[in-house]
mmCIF file of C-alpha atoms in Angstrom:
data_model
loop_
_atom_site.group_PDB
_atom_site.id
_atom_site.type_symbol
_atom_site.label_atom_id
_atom_site.label_comp_id
_atom_site.label_asym_id
_atom_site.label_seq_id
_atom_site.Cartn_x
_atom_site.Cartn_y
_atom_site.Cartn_z
ATOM 1 C CA UNK A 1 -20.204 13.898 10.782
ATOM 2 C CA UNK A 2 -18.631 10.992 12.644
ATOM 3 C CA UNK A 3 -16.044 8.436 10.368
ATOM 4 C CA UNK A 4 -18.698 6.023 10.479
ATOM 5 C CA UNK A 5 -20.883 8.820 8.789
ATOM 6 C CA UNK A 6 -18.250 9.800 6.721
ATOM 7 C CA UNK A 7 -17.172 6.366 5.502
ATOM 8 C CA UNK A 8 -21.093 5.466 4.857
ATOM 9 C CA UNK A 9 -21.466 8.381 2.679
ATOM 10 C CA UNK A 10 -18.222 8.033 0.418
ATOM 11 C CA UNK A 11 -19.346 3.959 -0.179
ATOM 12 C CA UNK A 12 -22.520 5.224 -1.191
ATOM 13 C CA UNK A 13 -21.373 7.825 -3.397
ATOM 14 C CA UNK A 14 -18.303 5.787 -4.811
ATOM 15 C CA UNK A 15 -20.985 3.064 -5.999
ATOM 16 C CA UNK A 16 -23.103 5.363 -7.520
ATOM 17 C CA UNK A 17 -20.807 6.863 -9.628
ATOM 18 C CA UNK A 18 -18.467 3.929 -10.369
ATOM 19 C CA UNK A 19 -20.916 2.542 -13.002
ATOM 20 C CA UNK A 20 -20.554 2.058 -16.848
ATOM 21 C CA UNK A 21 -22.472 5.086 -17.378
ATOM 22 C CA UNK A 22 -19.529 7.554 -15.871
ATOM 23 C CA UNK A 23 -17.178 6.073 -19.129
ATOM 24 C CA UNK A 24 -19.100 8.439 -21.707
ATOM 25 C CA UNK A 25 -18.201 11.808 -20.310
ATOM 26 C CA UNK A 26 -14.805 10.798 -18.799
ATOM 27 C CA UNK A 27 -11.012 10.651 -20.452
ATOM 28 C CA UNK A 28 -11.165 7.153 -19.074
ATOM 29 C CA UNK A 29 -13.417 6.261 -22.223
ATOM 30 C CA UNK A 30 -10.222 6.751 -24.533
ATOM 31 C CA UNK A 31 -7.554 3.953 -23.224
ATOM 32 C CA UNK A 32 -10.873 1.701 -23.033
ATOM 33 C CA UNK A 33 -10.797 1.674 -26.552
ATOM 34 C CA UNK A 34 -7.993 -0.679 -27.017
ATOM 35 C CA UNK A 35 -7.343 -3.985 -25.958
ATOM 36 C CA UNK A 36 -3.757 -4.617 -26.984
ATOM 37 C CA UNK A 37 -1.528 -3.354 -23.306
ATOM 38 C CA UNK A 38 0.663 -1.204 -24.822
ATOM 39 C CA UNK A 39 -1.998 0.792 -26.693
ATOM 40 C CA UNK A 40 -3.768 0.832 -23.459
ATOM 41 C CA UNK A 41 -0.688 2.250 -21.239
ATOM 42 C CA UNK A 42 -0.114 4.908 -24.473
ATOM 43 C CA UNK A 43 -3.450 6.166 -24.265
ATOM 44 C CA UNK A 44 -3.722 6.305 -20.665
ATOM 45 C CA UNK A 45 -0.438 8.579 -20.143
ATOM 46 C CA UNK A 46 -1.471 10.868 -22.977
ATOM 47 C CA UNK A 47 -4.913 11.104 -22.348
ATOM 48 C CA UNK A 48 -4.560 11.782 -18.356
ATOM 49 C CA UNK A 49 -1.955 14.319 -19.583
ATOM 50 C CA UNK A 50 -4.421 16.640 -20.965
ATOM 51 C CA UNK A 51 -6.753 16.041 -18.542
ATOM 52 C CA UNK A 52 -7.160 19.291 -16.907
ATOM 53 C CA UNK A 53 -10.205 21.953 -17.649
ATOM 54 C CA UNK A 54 -13.426 21.294 -19.052
ATOM 55 C CA UNK A 55 -14.538 17.977 -19.743
ATOM 56 C CA UNK A 56 -16.219 17.959 -22.815
ATOM 57 C CA UNK A 57 -13.096 19.860 -24.268
ATOM 58 C CA UNK A 58 -10.842 17.279 -22.695
ATOM 59 C CA UNK A 59 -12.526 14.391 -24.390
ATOM 60 C CA UNK A 60 -12.833 16.324 -27.677
ATOM 61 C CA UNK A 61 -9.122 16.804 -27.531
ATOM 62 C CA UNK A 62 -8.213 13.452 -26.625
ATOM 63 C CA UNK A 63 -10.182 12.064 -29.523
ATOM 64 C CA UNK A 64 -8.443 14.516 -31.684
ATOM 65 C CA UNK A 65 -5.426 13.298 -30.383
ATOM 66 C CA UNK A 66 -5.720 9.934 -30.736
ATOM 67 C CA UNK A 67 -6.854 10.118 -34.207
ATOM 68 C CA UNK A 68 -3.556 12.511 -35.484
ATOM 69 C CA UNK A 69 -2.218 8.283 -34.264
ATOM 70 C CA UNK A 70 -4.462 6.648 -36.462
ATOM 71 C CA UNK A 71 -5.800 5.471 -33.634
ATOM 72 C CA UNK A 72 -3.036 3.029 -33.146
ATOM 73 C CA UNK A 73 -0.891 4.716 -30.385
ATOM 74 C CA UNK A 74 1.790 1.856 -29.999
ATOM 75 C CA UNK A 75 2.115 1.560 -33.761
ATOM 76 C CA UNK A 76 2.450 5.210 -34.576
ATOM 77 C CA UNK A 77 4.775 5.937 -31.606
ATOM 78 C CA UNK A 78 7.061 3.297 -32.932
ATOM 79 C CA UNK A 79 6.846 4.057 -36.222
ATOM 80 C CA UNK A 80 8.028 7.927 -35.199
ATOM 81 C CA UNK A 81 4.808 9.052 -37.151
ATOM 82 C CA UNK A 82 4.858 11.991 -34.645
ATOM 83 C CA UNK A 83 8.278 13.704 -36.761
ATOM 84 C CA UNK A 84 6.049 14.304 -39.636
ATOM 85 C CA UNK A 85 3.913 16.743 -37.766
ATOM 86 C CA UNK A 86 4.587 20.422 -37.405
ATOM 87 C CA UNK A 87 5.588 21.818 -33.968
ATOM 88 C CA UNK A 88 2.980 24.383 -33.478
ATOM 89 C CA UNK A 89 -0.397 22.773 -33.822
ATOM 90 C CA UNK A 90 -2.797 23.005 -30.540
ATOM 91 C CA UNK A 91 -3.521 19.548 -28.808
ATOM 92 C CA UNK A 92 -5.132 21.042 -25.813
ATOM 93 C CA UNK A 93 -4.908 24.564 -24.189
ATOM 94 C CA UNK A 94 -0.910 24.932 -23.658
ATOM 95 C CA UNK A 95 -0.158 21.262 -24.927
ATOM 96 C CA UNK A 96 0.926 21.455 -28.411
ATOM 97 C CA UNK A 97 2.675 19.068 -31.037
ATOM 98 C CA UNK A 98 6.183 20.046 -30.079
ATOM 99 C CA UNK A 99 5.395 18.672 -26.227
ATOM 100 C CA UNK A 100 3.628 15.743 -27.814
ATOM 101 C CA UNK A 101 6.627 14.746 -30.136
ATOM 102 C CA UNK A 102 8.788 15.559 -26.783
ATOM 103 C CA UNK A 103 6.811 13.191 -25.136
ATOM 104 C CA UNK A 104 6.485 10.411 -27.569
ATOM 105 C CA UNK A 105 10.269 9.950 -28.181
ATOM 106 C CA UNK A 106 10.898 9.944 -24.762
ATOM 107 C CA UNK A 107 8.041 6.759 -24.538
ATOM 108 C CA UNK A 108 9.517 5.193 -27.420
ATOM 109 C CA UNK A 109 12.823 4.840 -25.680
ATOM 110 C CA UNK A 110 10.908 3.253 -22.564
ATOM 111 C CA UNK A 111 9.100 0.961 -24.986
ATOM 112 C CA UNK A 112 12.437 0.214 -26.748
ATOM 113 C CA UNK A 113 14.030 -0.593 -23.483
ATOM 114 C CA UNK A 114 11.429 -2.483 -21.745
ATOM 115 C CA UNK A 115 8.541 -3.786 -23.949
ATOM 116 C CA UNK A 116 5.776 -1.901 -21.948
ATOM 117 C CA UNK A 117 5.273 0.743 -19.956
ATOM 118 C CA UNK A 118 4.473 -2.002 -17.078
ATOM 119 C CA UNK A 119 7.829 -3.626 -17.203
ATOM 120 C CA UNK A 120 9.447 -0.245 -17.152
ATOM 121 C CA UNK A 121 7.804 0.554 -14.105
ATOM 122 C CA UNK A 122 8.527 -3.229 -13.210
ATOM 123 C CA UNK A 123 11.921 -2.354 -13.760
ATOM 124 C CA UNK A 124 12.160 0.778 -11.649
ATOM 125 C CA UNK A 125 10.891 -1.608 -8.875
ATOM 126 C CA UNK A 126 8.033 0.986 -8.021
ATOM 127 C CA UNK A 127 6.204 -1.618 -6.076
ATOM 128 C CA UNK A 128 8.691 -1.531 -3.032
ATOM 129 C CA UNK A 129 8.831 2.355 -3.402
ATOM 130 C CA UNK A 130 6.412 4.116 -0.588
ATOM 131 C CA UNK A 131 4.976 6.264 -3.645
ATOM 132 C CA UNK A 132 5.234 4.550 -7.022
ATOM 133 C CA UNK A 133 3.763 7.031 -8.936
ATOM 134 C CA UNK A 134 6.303 9.410 -8.267
ATOM 135 C CA UNK A 135 8.887 6.746 -8.598
ATOM 136 C CA UNK A 136 7.706 5.809 -12.065
ATOM 137 C CA UNK A 137 7.650 9.757 -13.153
ATOM 138 C CA UNK A 138 11.080 10.065 -11.718
ATOM 139 C CA UNK A 139 11.914 7.452 -14.556
ATOM 140 C CA UNK A 140 9.935 8.673 -17.172
ATOM 141 C CA UNK A 141 11.694 11.848 -16.972
ATOM 142 C CA UNK A 142 15.041 10.804 -17.507
ATOM 143 C CA UNK A 143 14.303 9.159 -20.604
ATOM 144 C CA UNK A 144 12.167 11.917 -21.710
ATOM 145 C CA UNK A 145 15.445 14.016 -21.297
ATOM 146 C CA UNK A 146 17.692 11.212 -22.808
ATOM 147 C CA UNK A 147 15.535 11.014 -26.003
ATOM 148 C CA UNK A 148 15.401 14.835 -26.324
ATOM 149 C CA UNK A 149 19.342 16.123 -25.693
ATOM 150 C CA UNK A 150 18.325 19.287 -28.297
ATOM 151 C CA UNK A 151 15.181 20.265 -27.356
ATOM 152 C CA UNK A 152 14.158 22.907 -24.763
ATOM 153 C CA UNK A 153 14.095 21.306 -21.367
ATOM 154 C CA UNK A 154 11.109 23.375 -20.418
ATOM 155 C CA UNK A 155 8.846 20.746 -22.821
ATOM 156 C CA UNK A 156 9.079 18.490 -20.156
ATOM 157 C CA UNK A 157 7.121 20.222 -17.821
ATOM 158 C CA UNK A 158 4.259 20.181 -20.462
ATOM 159 C CA UNK A 159 4.360 16.382 -20.286
ATOM 160 C CA UNK A 160 5.054 15.471 -16.571
ATOM 161 C CA UNK A 161 5.807 17.406 -13.638
ATOM 162 C CA UNK A 162 9.420 18.066 -12.659
ATOM 163 C CA UNK A 163 9.261 19.152 -9.490
ATOM 164 C CA UNK A 164 8.370 15.732 -7.449
ATOM 165 C CA UNK A 165 8.899 16.875 -4.190
ATOM 166 C CA UNK A 166 5.627 18.892 -4.153
ATOM 167 C CA UNK A 167 3.630 17.769 -7.036
ATOM 168 C CA UNK A 168 0.677 16.033 -6.350
ATOM 169 C CA UNK A 169 0.593 13.963 -9.883
ATOM 170 C CA UNK A 170 -3.060 14.459 -10.212
ATOM 171 C CA UNK A 171 -3.269 13.063 -13.847
ATOM 172 C CA UNK A 172 -0.365 10.536 -13.451
ATOM 173 C CA UNK A 173 -1.929 9.050 -10.283
ATOM 174 C CA UNK A 174 -5.380 9.084 -12.319
ATOM 175 C CA UNK A 175 -4.253 7.138 -14.986
ATOM 176 C CA UNK A 176 -2.585 4.450 -12.487
ATOM 177 C CA UNK A 177 -5.760 4.063 -11.226
ATOM 178 C CA UNK A 178 -7.289 3.308 -14.395
ATOM 179 C CA UNK A 179 -4.276 0.633 -15.292
ATOM 180 C CA UNK A 180 -4.335 -0.676 -11.900
ATOM 181 C CA UNK A 181 -8.133 -0.652 -10.068
ATOM 182 C CA UNK A 182 -9.604 -4.315 -10.682
ATOM 183 C CA UNK A 183 -13.072 -4.070 -10.103
ATOM 184 C CA UNK A 184 -13.839 -4.269 -13.954
ATOM 185 C CA UNK A 185 -16.589 -1.489 -14.098
ATOM 186 C CA UNK A 186 -14.617 1.948 -15.012
ATOM 187 C CA UNK A 187 -10.828 0.778 -14.285
ATOM 188 C CA UNK A 188 -9.228 -1.473 -16.790
ATOM 189 C CA UNK A 189 -6.929 -3.549 -14.170
ATOM 190 C CA UNK A 190 -4.580 -4.315 -16.795
ATOM 191 C CA UNK A 191 -1.265 -3.728 -14.286
ATOM 192 C CA UNK A 192 -0.291 -6.796 -11.661
ATOM 193 C CA UNK A 193 2.989 -4.635 -10.839
ATOM 194 C CA UNK A 194 1.347 -2.883 -7.717
ATOM 195 C CA UNK A 195 -1.778 -3.460 -6.008
ATOM 196 C CA UNK A 196 -4.587 -1.238 -5.825
ATOM 197 C CA UNK A 197 -4.164 -0.682 -2.069
ATOM 198 C CA UNK A 198 -0.324 1.031 -3.097
ATOM 199 C CA UNK A 199 -2.282 3.728 -5.077
ATOM 200 C CA UNK A 200 -2.842 7.471 -4.531
ATOM 201 C CA UNK A 201 -5.590 9.585 -4.693
ATOM 202 C CA UNK A 202 -5.779 12.234 -7.927
ATOM 203 C CA UNK A 203 -5.874 15.185 -6.303
ATOM 204 C CA UNK A 204 -6.976 18.509 -7.603
ATOM 205 C CA UNK A 205 -9.030 21.415 -6.582
ATOM 206 C CA UNK A 206 -12.347 20.017 -6.687
ATOM 207 C CA UNK A 207 -11.289 17.097 -4.770
ATOM 208 C CA UNK A 208 -9.182 18.995 -2.491
ATOM 209 C CA UNK A 209 -12.175 21.396 -1.575
ATOM 210 C CA UNK A 210 -14.349 18.290 -1.227
ATOM 211 C CA UNK A 211 -12.116 16.450 1.671
ATOM 212 C CA UNK A 212 -11.550 19.753 3.107
ATOM 213 C CA UNK A 213 -15.696 19.788 3.755
ATOM 214 C CA UNK A 214 -15.646 15.989 4.901
ATOM 215 C CA UNK A 215 -12.747 16.709 7.248
ATOM 216 C CA UNK A 216 -10.111 14.321 5.138
ATOM 217 C CA UNK A 217 -7.687 17.197 4.508
ATOM 218 C CA UNK A 218 -6.506 19.930 6.956
ATOM 219 C CA UNK A 219 -4.060 21.027 4.687
ATOM 220 C CA UNK A 220 -4.788 24.632 2.527
ATOM 221 C CA UNK A 221 -2.468 23.241 -0.536
ATOM 222 C CA UNK A 222 -2.918 20.782 -3.140
ATOM 223 C CA UNK A 223 0.207 19.516 -2.775
ATOM 224 C CA UNK A 224 2.001 15.956 -2.538
ATOM 225 C CA UNK A 225 1.632 15.974 1.480
ATOM 226 C CA UNK A 226 -1.982 16.841 0.936
ATOM 227 C CA UNK A 227 -1.967 13.700 -1.368
ATOM 228 C CA UNK A 228 -0.540 11.669 1.654
ATOM 229 C CA UNK A 229 -2.989 12.843 4.008
ATOM 230 C CA UNK A 230 -6.183 12.234 2.380
ATOM 231 C CA UNK A 231 -4.803 9.185 0.895
ATOM 232 C CA UNK A 232 -4.099 7.727 4.569
ATOM 233 C CA UNK A 233 -7.449 8.712 5.680
ATOM 234 C CA UNK A 234 -9.075 6.920 2.984
ATOM 235 C CA UNK A 235 -7.177 3.704 3.605
ATOM 236 C CA UNK A 236 -8.056 3.758 6.925
ATOM 237 C CA UNK A 237 -11.621 3.148 5.388
ATOM 238 C CA UNK A 238 -10.711 0.750 2.753
ATOM 239 C CA UNK A 239 -6.990 -0.611 2.952
ATOM 240 C CA UNK A 240 -7.211 -2.459 -0.098
ATOM 241 C CA UNK A 241 -8.945 -0.461 -2.668
ATOM 242 C CA UNK A 242 -8.259 3.623 -1.255
ATOM 243 C CA UNK A 243 -8.687 5.336 -4.902
ATOM 244 C CA UNK A 244 -12.410 3.837 -5.143
ATOM 245 C CA UNK A 245 -13.420 6.768 -3.379
ATOM 246 C CA UNK A 246 -12.065 9.118 -6.066
ATOM 247 C CA UNK A 247 -15.300 8.314 -7.752
ATOM 248 C CA UNK A 248 -17.052 9.341 -4.383
ATOM 249 C CA UNK A 249 -15.013 12.666 -4.102
ATOM 250 C CA UNK A 250 -16.016 13.657 -7.362
ATOM 251 C CA UNK A 251 -19.760 12.992 -6.910
ATOM 252 C CA UNK A 252 -20.337 14.500 -3.435
ATOM 253 C CA UNK A 253 -19.230 17.639 -4.753
ATOM 254 C CA UNK A 254 -22.825 18.215 -6.735
ATOM 255 C CA UNK A 255 -24.253 18.007 -3.238
ATOM 256 C CA UNK A 256 -22.411 19.454 -0.467
#
């Protein structure tokens, strides 16, 4: 396929998949339940954190997790309702309430200090960083550690990746796509701290495989360097909104 053929395919598939019908089977539905920025942010991060594995199971467990929070993520977090939970209740696969509590303690510290995750991101000046998602996670990880001085450090890796040199940050890049992209179809576009042009593709095994099929990726690993390679290629097709093609790469897999 020529570059023009690849771009035409990606544009066609992105338009097909990026539609309201996509929402009901995807974890993006959960932050979309809310209208208040802080609820949207918290629901986005938490839903993305457990977004691995079977999509039906992910959506089931996101729904249960928000129910634990009385479907009021910000209020529940600020009231420290999580401290009443037992440590070993399963939320999703290897993510348990002890990890959930670790995460919410750190996020509460972020909100105590900055009022919202977006203002925390602004304070970190992620807009001037070439890799805003990695800069944001570095900052959140610091707050998680500060808020959990007596907790096992291995809990942190259940919340967010710790090796930012190599991590693809798939789930955080997906949450940022939800928060930043502004076409108003699937993604919510509630953040202005960075532009859609600054986003990176959420790279998982499936997206990596399809990217190789299309010649967008030459590396075998699904790591940070591969995220850079795929996103750089997609920016040539759409510099202002490269992650629109996340929808396309999801959909093309059903056809190749």
